PDB file of N, CA and C in Angstrom:
ATOM      1  N   UNK X1491     -54.422  33.053 175.804  1.00 52.00           N
ATOM      2  CA  UNK X1491     -55.010  33.573 174.389  1.00 52.00           C
ATOM      3  C   UNK X1491     -54.590  32.758 173.283  1.00 52.00           C
ATOM      4  N   UNK X1492     -55.491  32.564 172.280  1.00 58.00           N
ATOM      5  CA  UNK X1492     -55.140  31.812 171.050  1.00 58.00           C
ATOM      6  C   UNK X1492     -53.918  32.323 170.385  1.00 58.00           C
ATOM      7  N   UNK X1493     -53.612  33.652 170.509  1.00 54.00           N
ATOM      8  CA  UNK X1493     -52.540  34.157 169.710  1.00 54.00           C
ATOM      9  C   UNK X1493     -51.208  34.226 170.648  1.00 54.00           C
ATOM     10  N   UNK X1494     -51.374  33.799 171.645  1.00 60.00           N
ATOM     11  CA  UNK X1494     -50.111  33.773 172.608  1.00 60.00           C
ATOM     12  C   UNK X1494     -48.832  33.266 172.041  1.00 60.00           C
ATOM     13  N   UNK X1495     -48.927  32.034 171.324  1.00 61.00           N
ATOM     14  CA  UNK X1495     -47.828  31.435 170.793  1.00 61.00           C
ATOM     15  C   UNK X1495     -47.464  31.853 169.457  1.00 61.00           C
ATOM     16  N   UNK X1496     -48.028  33.078 168.789  1.00 59.00           N
ATOM     17  CA  UNK X1496     -47.776  33.413 167.520  1.00 59.00           C
ATOM     18  C   UNK X1496     -46.579  34.108 167.377  1.00 59.00           C
ATOM     19  N   UNK X1497     -45.918  34.591 168.314  1.00 62.00           N
ATOM     20  CA  UNK X1497     -45.140  35.606 168.470  1.00 62.00           C
ATOM     21  C   UNK X1497     -43.677  34.894 168.030  1.00 62.00           C
ATOM     22  N   UNK X1498     -42.616  35.858 167.638  1.00 62.00           N
ATOM     23  CA  UNK X1498     -41.335  35.200 167.102  1.00 62.00           C
ATOM     24  C   UNK X1498     -40.266  35.308 168.117  1.00 62.00           C
ATOM     25  N   UNK X1499     -40.636  35.824 169.284  1.00 66.00           N
ATOM     26  CA  UNK X1499     -39.671  35.975 170.356  1.00 66.00           C
ATOM     27  C   UNK X1499     -39.022  34.553 170.827  1.00 66.00           C
ATOM     28  N   UNK X1500     -39.582  33.513 170.508  1.00 66.00           N
ATOM     29  CA  UNK X1500     -39.199  32.246 170.942  1.00 66.00           C
ATOM     30  C   UNK X1500     -38.191  31.599 169.802  1.00 66.00           C
ATOM     31  N   UNK X1501     -37.966  32.357 168.932  1.00 78.00           N
ATOM     32  CA  UNK X1501     -37.004  31.791 167.654  1.00 78.00           C
ATOM     33  C   UNK X1501     -35.877  32.542 167.604  1.00 78.00           C
ATOM     34  N   UNK X1502     -34.862  32.262 167.220  1.00 85.00           N
ATOM     35  CA  UNK X1502     -33.489  32.931 166.954  1.00 85.00           C
ATOM     36  C   UNK X1502     -33.490  33.740 165.785  1.00 85.00           C
ATOM     37  N   UNK X1503     -33.520  35.072 165.953  1.00 85.00           N
ATOM     38  CA  UNK X1503     -33.716  36.017 164.946  1.00 85.00           C
ATOM     39  C   UNK X1503     -32.681  36.161 163.963  1.00 85.00           C
ATOM     40  N   UNK X1504     -31.403  35.529 164.439  1.00 88.00           N
ATOM     41  CA  UNK X1504     -30.423  35.330 163.482  1.00 88.00           C
ATOM     42  C   UNK X1504     -30.601  34.426 162.242  1.00 88.00           C
ATOM     43  N   UNK X1505     -31.691  33.487 162.320  1.00 89.00           N
ATOM     44  CA  UNK X1505     -32.164  32.645 161.398  1.00 89.00           C
ATOM     45  C   UNK X1505     -33.131  33.108 160.468  1.00 89.00           C
ATOM     46  N   UNK X1506     -33.881  34.343 160.725  1.00 89.00           N
ATOM     47  CA  UNK X1506     -34.873  34.674 159.691  1.00 89.00           C
ATOM     48  C   UNK X1506     -34.293  35.224 158.599  1.00 89.00           C
ATOM     49  N   UNK X1507     -34.963  34.939 157.408  1.00 92.00           N
ATOM     50  CA  UNK X1507     -34.559  35.408 156.297  1.00 92.00           C
ATOM     51  C   UNK X1507     -35.184  36.978 155.826  1.00 92.00           C
ATOM     52  N   UNK X1508     -36.578  36.753 156.316  1.00 92.00           N
ATOM     53  CA  UNK X1508     -37.257  38.094 156.142  1.00 92.00           C
ATOM     54  C   UNK X1508     -37.671  38.705 157.419  1.00 92.00           C
ATOM     55  N   UNK X1509     -38.096  39.982 157.409  1.00 92.00           N
ATOM     56  CA  UNK X1509     -38.604  40.586 158.803  1.00 92.00           C
ATOM     57  C   UNK X1509     -39.683  41.410 158.161  1.00 92.00           C
ATOM     58  N   UNK X1510     -40.768  41.491 158.639  1.00 93.00           N
ATOM     59  CA  UNK X1510     -42.094  42.268 158.381  1.00 93.00           C
ATOM     60  C   UNK X1510     -42.116  43.465 159.276  1.00 93.00           C
ATOM     61  N   UNK X1511     -42.336  44.603 158.643  1.00 95.00           N
ATOM     62  CA  UNK X1511     -42.421  45.967 159.375  1.00 95.00           C
ATOM     63  C   UNK X1511     -43.878  46.320 159.062  1.00 95.00           C
ATOM     64  N   UNK X1512     -44.572  46.742 159.934  1.00 95.00           N
ATOM     65  CA  UNK X1512     -45.918  47.264 159.835  1.00 95.00           C
ATOM     66  C   UNK X1512     -46.322  48.680 160.428  1.00 95.00           C
ATOM     67  N   UNK X1513     -47.211  49.487 159.869  1.00 96.00           N
ATOM     68  CA  UNK X1513     -47.570  50.508 160.296  1.00 96.00           C
ATOM     69  C   UNK X1513     -49.316  50.461 160.327  1.00 96.00           C
ATOM     70  N   UNK X1514     -49.983  51.168 161.047  1.00 92.00           N
ATOM     71  CA  UNK X1514     -51.452  51.177 161.169  1.00 92.00           C
ATOM     72  C   UNK X1514     -51.814  52.707 161.135  1.00 92.00           C
ATOM     73  N   UNK X1515     -53.013  52.915 160.590  1.00 92.00           N
ATOM     74  CA  UNK X1515     -53.787  53.954 160.617  1.00 92.00           C
ATOM     75  C   UNK X1515     -55.258  53.629 160.968  1.00 92.00           C
ATOM     76  N   UNK X1516     -55.943  54.535 161.170  1.00 86.00           N
ATOM     77  CA  UNK X1516     -57.528  54.141 161.466  1.00 86.00           C
ATOM     78  C   UNK X1516     -58.079  53.391 160.512  1.00 86.00           C
ATOM     79  N   UNK X1517     -57.449  53.356 159.098  1.00 92.00           N
ATOM     80  CA  UNK X1517     -58.156  52.831 158.056  1.00 92.00           C
ATOM     81  C   UNK X1517     -57.440  51.416 157.410  1.00 92.00           C
ATOM     82  N   UNK X1518     -56.104  51.620 157.810  1.00 94.00           N
ATOM     83  CA  UNK X1518     -55.415  50.466 157.200  1.00 94.00           C
ATOM     84  C   UNK X1518     -54.281  49.811 157.894  1.00 94.00           C
ATOM     85  N   UNK X1519     -53.712  48.741 157.551  1.00 94.00           N
ATOM     86  CA  UNK X1519     -52.535  48.081 158.236  1.00 94.00           C
ATOM     87  C   UNK X1519     -51.755  47.720 157.044  1.00 94.00           C
ATOM     88  N   UNK X1520     -50.398  48.400 156.972  1.00 97.00           N
ATOM     89  CA  UNK X1520     -49.633  48.247 155.907  1.00 97.00           C
ATOM     90  C   UNK X1520     -48.340  47.450 156.377  1.00 97.00           C
ATOM     91  N   UNK X1521     -47.909  46.456 155.638  1.00 97.00           N
ATOM     92  CA  UNK X1521     -46.674  45.689 155.951  1.00 97.00           C
ATOM     93  C   UNK X1521     -45.658  45.526 154.724  1.00 97.00           C
ATOM     94  N   UNK X1522     -44.325  45.698 155.030  1.00 97.00           N
ATOM     95  CA  UNK X1522     -43.456  45.350 154.165  1.00 97.00           C
ATOM     96  C   UNK X1522     -42.455  44.248 154.600  1.00 97.00           C
ATOM     97  N   UNK X1523     -42.322  43.176 153.972  1.00 96.00           N
ATOM     98  CA  UNK X1523     -41.361  42.119 154.253  1.00 96.00           C
ATOM     99  C   UNK X1523     -40.020  42.537 153.519  1.00 96.00           C
ATOM    100  N   UNK X1524     -39.111  42.617 154.341  1.00 95.00           N
ATOM    101  CA  UNK X1524     -37.784  43.038 153.893  1.00 95.00           C
ATOM    102  C   UNK X1524     -36.799  41.942 154.149  1.00 95.00           C
ATOM    103  N   UNK X1525     -35.635  41.905 153.329  1.00 94.00           N
ATOM    104  CA  UNK X1525     -34.426  40.872 153.646  1.00 94.00           C
ATOM    105  C   UNK X1525     -33.883  41.349 154.834  1.00 94.00           C
ATOM    106  N   UNK X1526     -33.682  40.256 155.629  1.00 92.00           N
ATOM    107  CA  UNK X1526     -33.085  40.569 156.942  1.00 92.00           C
ATOM    108  C   UNK X1526     -31.858  39.956 157.341  1.00 92.00           C
ATOM    109  N   UNK X1527     -30.988  40.843 157.735  1.00 92.00           N
ATOM    110  CA  UNK X1527     -29.588  40.533 157.903  1.00 92.00           C
ATOM    111  C   UNK X1527     -29.228  39.851 159.467  1.00 92.00           C
ATOM    112  N   UNK X1528     -29.302  38.528 159.366  1.00 90.00           N
ATOM    113  CA  UNK X1528     -29.142  37.822 160.715  1.00 90.00           C
ATOM    114  C   UNK X1528     -27.898  38.018 161.480  1.00 90.00           C
ATOM    115  N   UNK X1529     -26.897  38.690 160.990  1.00 92.00           N
ATOM    116  CA  UNK X1529     -25.480  39.118 161.663  1.00 92.00           C
ATOM    117  C   UNK X1529     -25.965  40.543 162.394  1.00 92.00           C
ATOM    118  N   UNK X1530     -26.446  41.504 161.720  1.00 90.00           N
ATOM    119  CA  UNK X1530     -26.645  42.823 162.329  1.00 90.00           C
ATOM    120  C   UNK X1530     -28.022  42.646 162.933  1.00 90.00           C
ATOM    121  N   UNK X1531     -29.089  41.899 162.491  1.00 88.00           N
ATOM    122  CA  UNK X1531     -30.321  41.920 163.031  1.00 88.00           C
ATOM    123  C   UNK X1531     -30.990  43.306 162.678  1.00 88.00           C
ATOM    124  N   UNK X1532     -30.761  43.618 161.295  1.00 88.00           N
ATOM    125  CA  UNK X1532     -31.237  44.818 160.681  1.00 88.00           C
ATOM    126  C   UNK X1532     -31.733  44.443 159.208  1.00 88.00           C
ATOM    127  N   UNK X1533     -32.452  45.505 158.812  1.00 91.00           N
ATOM    128  CA  UNK X1533     -32.678  45.422 157.201  1.00 91.00           C
ATOM    129  C   UNK X1533     -31.376  46.247 156.730  1.00 91.00           C
ATOM    130  N   UNK X1534     -30.680  45.982 155.914  1.00 88.00           N
ATOM    131  CA  UNK X1534     -29.576  46.425 155.462  1.00 88.00           C
ATOM    132  C   UNK X1534     -29.987  47.424 154.228  1.00 88.00           C
ATOM    133  N   UNK X1535     -30.950  47.073 153.305  1.00 90.00           N
ATOM    134  CA  UNK X1535     -31.408  47.542 152.282  1.00 90.00           C
ATOM    135  C   UNK X1535     -32.773  48.262 152.021  1.00 90.00           C
ATOM    136  N   UNK X1536     -33.171  49.392 152.493  1.00 91.00           N
ATOM    137  CA  UNK X1536     -34.265  49.913 152.283  1.00 91.00           C
ATOM    138  C   UNK X1536     -34.514  50.447 150.959  1.00 91.00           C
ATOM    139  N   UNK X1537     -33.374  50.602 150.053  1.00 91.00           N
ATOM    140  CA  UNK X1537     -33.673  51.271 148.731  1.00 91.00           C
ATOM    141  C   UNK X1537     -34.249  50.428 147.798  1.00 91.00           C
ATOM    142  N   UNK X1538     -34.221  49.175 147.808  1.00 92.00           N
ATOM    143  CA  UNK X1538     -34.720  48.190 146.949  1.00 92.00           C
ATOM    144  C   UNK X1538     -36.155  48.006 147.236  1.00 92.00           C
ATOM    145  N   UNK X1539     -36.896  47.310 146.375  1.00 94.00           N
ATOM    146  CA  UNK X1539     -38.446  46.917 146.715  1.00 94.00           C
ATOM    147  C   UNK X1539     -38.267  45.997 147.747  1.00 94.00           C
ATOM    148  N   UNK X1540     -39.319  46.142 148.551  1.00 96.00           N
ATOM    149  CA  UNK X1540     -39.466  44.853 149.591  1.00 96.00           C
ATOM    150  C   UNK X1540     -39.658  43.499 148.878  1.00 96.00           C
ATOM    151  N   UNK X1541     -39.580  42.515 149.580  1.00 96.00           N
ATOM    152  CA  UNK X1541     -39.739  41.029 149.150  1.00 96.00           C
ATOM    153  C   UNK X1541     -41.299  40.986 148.877  1.00 96.00           C
ATOM    154  N   UNK X1542     -41.994  41.469 149.842  1.00 97.00           N
ATOM    155  CA  UNK X1542     -43.685  41.566 149.646  1.00 97.00           C
ATOM    156  C   UNK X1542     -44.067  42.618 150.384  1.00 97.00           C
ATOM    157  N   UNK X1543     -45.442  42.847 150.170  1.00 98.00           N
ATOM    158  CA  UNK X1543     -46.314  43.855 150.837  1.00 98.00           C
ATOM    159  C   UNK X1543     -47.583  43.420 151.083  1.00 98.00           C
ATOM    160  N   UNK X1544     -48.133  44.009 152.149  1.00 97.00           N
ATOM    161  CA  UNK X1544     -49.563  43.706 152.403  1.00 97.00           C
ATOM    162  C   UNK X1544     -50.108  44.887 152.823  1.00 97.00           C
ATOM    163  N   UNK X1545     -51.607  45.086 152.390  1.00 97.00           N
ATOM    164  CA  UNK X1545     -52.382  46.056 152.896  1.00 97.00           C
ATOM    165  C   UNK X1545     -53.816  45.467 153.075  1.00 97.00           C
ATOM    166  N   UNK X1546     -54.234  45.863 154.306  1.00 95.00           N
ATOM    167  CA  UNK X1546     -55.673  45.381 154.942  1.00 95.00           C
ATOM    168  C   UNK X1546     -56.400  46.587 155.230  1.00 95.00           C
ATOM    169  N   UNK X1547     -57.704  46.387 154.760  1.00 92.00           N
ATOM    170  CA  UNK X1547     -58.722  47.672 154.814  1.00 92.00           C
ATOM    171  C   UNK X1547     -59.359  47.353 156.075  1.00 92.00           C
ATOM    172  N   UNK X1548     -59.229  48.490 156.987  1.00 87.00           N
ATOM    173  CA  UNK X1548     -60.059  48.459 158.224  1.00 87.00           C
ATOM    174  C   UNK X1548     -61.116  49.583 158.172  1.00 87.00           C
ATOM    175  N   UNK X1549     -61.438  50.180 156.998  1.00 88.00           N
ATOM    176  CA  UNK X1549     -62.208  51.275 156.971  1.00 88.00           C
ATOM    177  C   UNK X1549     -63.627  50.874 157.392  1.00 88.00           C
ATOM    178  N   UNK X1550     -64.164  49.825 157.370  1.00 83.00           N
ATOM    179  CA  UNK X1550     -65.357  49.484 157.881  1.00 83.00           C
ATOM    180  C   UNK X1550     -65.480  48.836 159.416  1.00 83.00           C
ATOM    181  N   UNK X1551     -64.363  48.956 159.941  1.00 79.00           N
ATOM    182  CA  UNK X1551     -64.349  48.403 161.287  1.00 79.00           C
ATOM    183  C   UNK X1551     -64.696  49.518 162.360  1.00 79.00           C
ATOM    184  N   UNK X1552     -65.777  49.279 163.183  1.00 72.00           N
ATOM    185  CA  UNK X1552     -66.035  50.198 164.125  1.00 72.00           C
ATOM    186  C   UNK X1552     -65.142  50.461 165.264  1.00 72.00           C
ATOM    187  N   UNK X1553     -65.569  51.313 165.960  1.00 69.00           N
ATOM    188  CA  UNK X1553     -64.594  51.597 167.359  1.00 69.00           C
ATOM    189  C   UNK X1553     -64.520  50.210 168.159  1.00 69.00           C
ATOM    190  N   UNK X1554     -65.505  49.375 168.351  1.00 68.00           N
ATOM    191  CA  UNK X1554     -65.299  48.226 169.233  1.00 68.00           C
ATOM    192  C   UNK X1554     -64.443  47.193 168.480  1.00 68.00           C
ATOM    193  N   UNK X1555     -64.656  47.133 167.081  1.00 70.00           N
ATOM    194  CA  UNK X1555     -63.732  46.208 166.517  1.00 70.00           C
ATOM    195  C   UNK X1555     -62.368  46.653 166.493  1.00 70.00           C
ATOM    196  N   UNK X1556     -61.999  47.960 166.350  1.00 64.00           N
ATOM    197  CA  UNK X1556     -60.657  48.450 166.527  1.00 64.00           C
ATOM    198  C   UNK X1556     -60.092  48.213 167.958  1.00 64.00           C
ATOM    199  N   UNK X1557     -60.948  48.396 168.985  1.00 67.00           N
ATOM    200  CA  UNK X1557     -60.617  48.208 170.197  1.00 67.00           C
ATOM    201  C   UNK X1557     -60.124  46.642 170.425  1.00 67.00           C
ATOM    202  N   UNK X1558     -60.913  45.827 169.848  1.00 66.00           N
ATOM    203  CA  UNK X1558     -60.720  44.418 169.892  1.00 66.00           C
ATOM    204  C   UNK X1558     -59.387  43.966 169.200  1.00 66.00           C
ATOM    205  N   UNK X1559     -58.977  44.691 167.959  1.00 66.00           N
ATOM    206  CA  UNK X1559     -58.010  44.181 167.105  1.00 66.00           C
ATOM    207  C   UNK X1559     -58.111  42.842 166.671  1.00 66.00           C
ATOM    208  N   UNK X1560     -59.270  42.603 166.078  1.00 65.00           N
ATOM    209  CA  UNK X1560     -59.817  41.149 165.695  1.00 65.00           C
ATOM    210  C   UNK X1560     -59.061  41.051 164.227  1.00 65.00           C
ATOM    211  N   UNK X1561     -57.795  40.530 164.186  1.00 66.00           N
ATOM    212  CA  UNK X1561     -57.238  40.571 162.862  1.00 66.00           C
ATOM    213  C   UNK X1561     -57.851  39.380 162.094  1.00 66.00           C
ATOM    214  N   UNK X1562     -58.220  38.352 162.735  1.00 69.00           N
ATOM    215  CA  UNK X1562     -58.628  37.159 161.938  1.00 69.00           C
ATOM    216  C   UNK X1562     -59.902  37.640 161.102  1.00 69.00           C
ATOM    217  N   UNK X1563     -60.656  38.710 161.623  1.00 71.00           N
ATOM    218  CA  UNK X1563     -61.880  38.902 160.850  1.00 71.00           C
ATOM    219  C   UNK X1563     -61.720  39.910 159.816  1.00 71.00           C
ATOM    220  N   UNK X1564     -60.674  40.918 160.021  1.00 74.00           N
ATOM    221  CA  UNK X1564     -60.289  42.052 158.963  1.00 74.00           C
ATOM    222  C   UNK X1564     -59.025  41.883 158.207  1.00 74.00           C
ATOM    223  N   UNK X1565     -58.436  40.883 158.395  1.00 84.00           N
ATOM    224  CA  UNK X1565     -57.204  40.787 157.654  1.00 84.00           C
ATOM    225  C   UNK X1565     -57.147  39.326 156.782  1.00 84.00           C
ATOM    226  N   UNK X1566     -58.183  39.306 156.232  1.00 87.00           N
ATOM    227  CA  UNK X1566     -58.175  38.002 155.205  1.00 87.00           C
ATOM    228  C   UNK X1566     -57.952  38.248 153.741  1.00 87.00           C
ATOM    229  N   UNK X1567     -57.940  39.591 153.474  1.00 92.00           N
ATOM    230  CA  UNK X1567     -57.756  39.771 151.930  1.00 92.00           C
ATOM    231  C   UNK X1567     -56.607  40.893 151.877  1.00 92.00           C
ATOM    232  N   UNK X1568     -55.693  40.623 151.127  1.00 95.00           N
ATOM    233  CA  UNK X1568     -54.560  41.688 151.022  1.00 95.00           C
ATOM    234  C   UNK X1568     -55.150  42.286 149.682  1.00 95.00           C
ATOM    235  N   UNK X1569     -55.226  43.875 149.827  1.00 97.00           N
ATOM    236  CA  UNK X1569     -55.615  44.531 148.819  1.00 97.00           C
ATOM    237  C   UNK X1569     -54.524  45.597 148.345  1.00 97.00           C
ATOM    238  N   UNK X1570     -53.388  45.154 148.656  1.00 98.00           N
ATOM    239  CA  UNK X1570     -52.123  46.039 148.296  1.00 98.00           C
ATOM    240  C   UNK X1570     -52.080  46.351 146.630  1.00 98.00           C
ATOM    241  N   UNK X1571     -52.672  45.514 145.993  1.00 97.00           N
ATOM    242  CA  UNK X1571     -52.498  45.677 144.501  1.00 97.00           C
ATOM    243  C   UNK X1571     -53.559  46.304 143.709  1.00 97.00           C
ATOM    244  N   UNK X1572     -54.573  46.740 144.628  1.00 98.00           N
ATOM    245  CA  UNK X1572     -55.718  47.277 143.994  1.00 98.00           C
ATOM    246  C   UNK X1572     -55.292  48.762 143.496  1.00 98.00           C
ATOM    247  N   UNK X1573     -55.604  49.215 142.274  1.00 98.00           N
ATOM    248  CA  UNK X1573     -55.310  50.523 141.968  1.00 98.00           C
ATOM    249  C   UNK X1573     -55.759  51.604 142.720  1.00 98.00           C
ATOM    250  N   UNK X1574     -57.038  51.523 143.271  1.00 97.00           N
ATOM    251  CA  UNK X1574     -57.723  52.493 144.134  1.00 97.00           C
ATOM    252  C   UNK X1574     -56.938  52.697 145.403  1.00 97.00           C
ATOM    253  N   UNK X1575     -56.070  51.722 145.720  1.00 97.00           N
ATOM    254  CA  UNK X1575     -55.411  51.684 147.154  1.00 97.00           C
ATOM    255  C   UNK X1575     -54.023  52.267 146.926  1.00 97.00           C
ATOM    256  N   UNK X1576     -53.613  52.495 145.770  1.00 98.00           N
ATOM    257  CA  UNK X1576     -52.202  53.004 145.698  1.00 98.00           C
ATOM    258  C   UNK X1576     -51.871  54.136 146.202  1.00 98.00           C
ATOM    259  N   UNK X1577     -52.727  55.102 146.526  1.00 98.00           N
ATOM    260  CA  UNK X1577     -52.303  56.448 147.208  1.00 98.00           C
ATOM    261  C   UNK X1577     -52.045  56.062 148.913  1.00 98.00           C
ATOM    262  N   UNK X1578     -53.000  55.397 149.191  1.00 98.00           N
ATOM    263  CA  UNK X1578     -52.750  54.677 150.635  1.00 98.00           C
ATOM    264  C   UNK X1578     -51.366  53.928 150.631  1.00 98.00           C
ATOM    265  N   UNK X1579     -51.087  53.367 149.926  1.00 98.00           N
ATOM    266  CA  UNK X1579     -49.809  52.423 149.941  1.00 98.00           C
ATOM    267  C   UNK X1579     -48.517  53.250 149.762  1.00 98.00           C
ATOM    268  N   UNK X1580     -48.698  54.373 148.949  1.00 97.00           N
ATOM    269  CA  UNK X1580     -47.539  55.191 148.797  1.00 97.00           C
ATOM    270  C   UNK X1580     -47.515  55.895 150.129  1.00 97.00           C
ATOM    271  N   UNK X1581     -48.517  56.522 150.869  1.00 97.00           N
ATOM    272  CA  UNK X1581     -48.177  57.128 152.092  1.00 97.00           C
ATOM    273  C   UNK X1581     -47.782  56.414 153.168  1.00 97.00           C
ATOM    274  N   UNK X1582     -48.449  55.273 153.248  1.00 98.00           N
ATOM    275  CA  UNK X1582     -47.954  54.351 154.486  1.00 98.00           C
ATOM    276  C   UNK X1582     -46.747  53.858 154.218  1.00 98.00           C
ATOM    277  N   UNK X1583     -46.198  53.720 153.039  1.00 96.00           N
ATOM    278  CA  UNK X1583     -44.892  53.255 152.785  1.00 96.00           C
ATOM    279  C   UNK X1583     -43.788  54.145 153.229  1.00 96.00           C
ATOM    280  N   UNK X1584     -44.201  55.582 153.034  1.00 95.00           N
ATOM    281  CA  UNK X1584     -43.341  56.626 153.641  1.00 95.00           C
ATOM    282  C   UNK X1584     -43.340  56.576 154.990  1.00 95.00           C
ATOM    283  N   UNK X1585     -44.350  56.409 155.668  1.00 96.00           N
ATOM    284  CA  UNK X1585     -44.585  56.476 157.076  1.00 96.00           C
ATOM    285  C   UNK X1585     -43.755  55.231 157.588  1.00 96.00           C
ATOM    286  N   UNK X1586     -43.844  54.233 157.142  1.00 96.00           N
ATOM    287  CA  UNK X1586     -43.163  52.969 157.633  1.00 96.00           C
ATOM    288  C   UNK X1586     -41.696  53.216 157.386  1.00 96.00           C
ATOM    289  N   UNK X1587     -41.223  53.625 156.370  1.00 94.00           N
ATOM    290  CA  UNK X1587     -39.764  53.930 156.151  1.00 94.00           C
ATOM    291  C   UNK X1587     -39.196  55.167 157.146  1.00 94.00           C
ATOM    292  N   UNK X1588     -39.917  56.025 157.261  1.00 92.00           N
ATOM    293  CA  UNK X1588     -39.638  57.093 158.290  1.00 92.00           C
ATOM    294  C   UNK X1588     -39.449  56.474 159.733  1.00 92.00           C
ATOM    295  N   UNK X1589     -40.259  55.550 160.055  1.00 92.00           N
ATOM    296  CA  UNK X1589     -40.367  54.898 161.387  1.00 92.00           C
ATOM    297  C   UNK X1589     -39.169  54.006 161.426  1.00 92.00           C
ATOM    298  N   UNK X1590     -38.701  53.168 160.568  1.00 91.00           N
ATOM    299  CA  UNK X1590     -38.163  52.093 160.578  1.00 91.00           C
ATOM    300  C   UNK X1590     -36.638  52.198 160.095  1.00 91.00           C
ATOM    301  N   UNK X1591     -36.406  52.818 159.074  1.00 88.00           N
ATOM    302  CA  UNK X1591     -35.119  52.919 158.310  1.00 88.00           C
ATOM    303  C   UNK X1591     -34.300  54.160 158.921  1.00 88.00           C
ATOM    304  N   UNK X1592     -33.276  53.591 159.336  1.00 77.00           N
ATOM    305  CA  UNK X1592     -32.246  54.411 160.165  1.00 77.00           C
ATOM    306  C   UNK X1592     -31.735  55.484 159.058  1.00 77.00           C
ATOM    307  N   UNK X1593     -31.676  55.243 157.878  1.00 72.00           N
ATOM    308  CA  UNK X1593     -31.129  56.164 156.952  1.00 72.00           C
ATOM    309  C   UNK X1593     -32.272  57.067 156.254  1.00 72.00           C
ATOM    310  N   UNK X1594     -33.301  57.090 156.874  1.00 65.00           N
ATOM    311  CA  UNK X1594     -34.450  57.938 156.319  1.00 65.00           C
ATOM    312  C   UNK X1594     -34.059  59.403 156.673  1.00 65.00           C
ATOM    313  N   UNK X1595     -34.306  60.478 155.885  1.00 62.00           N
ATOM    314  CA  UNK X1595     -33.979  61.683 156.243  1.00 62.00           C
ATOM    315  C   UNK X1595     -34.630  62.187 157.555  1.00 62.00           C
ATOM    316  N   UNK X1596     -35.818  61.669 157.834  1.00 60.00           N
ATOM    317  CA  UNK X1596     -36.302  62.059 159.060  1.00 60.00           C
ATOM    318  C   UNK X1596     -35.709  61.455 160.309  1.00 60.00           C
ATOM    319  N   UNK X1597     -34.699  60.445 160.237  1.00 55.00           N
ATOM    320  CA  UNK X1597     -33.917  59.986 161.271  1.00 55.00           C
ATOM    321  C   UNK X1597     -32.574  60.643 161.462  1.00 55.00           C
ATOM    322  N   UNK X1598     -32.169  61.359 160.471  1.00 48.00           N
ATOM    323  CA  UNK X1598     -30.995  62.186 160.425  1.00 48.00           C
ATOM    324  C   UNK X1598     -30.827  63.365 161.373  1.00 48.00           C
TER     325      UNK X1598
END
């Protein structure tokens, strides 16, 4: 498939500067790009703002589209800065941190 060579598994993760962490809901995909520690291969600082954020709107994607996961069609416009999306951003940021931050209260 076209996406087969897009993975990062063929690169040395100790050389990465940032790592993107994503969560999905039926309506959105939210990503935070965090400073990456090439020695520990972890994000050391979840308390500061991420380097960058992304939010993609999947609300108009039907079940066939969702099953297909056609990112090229649905993730063309980053809507993270739109005021009307800030509640979704806040909720998904909480979900992301609970999932990936080892210091999150939900991980203790």
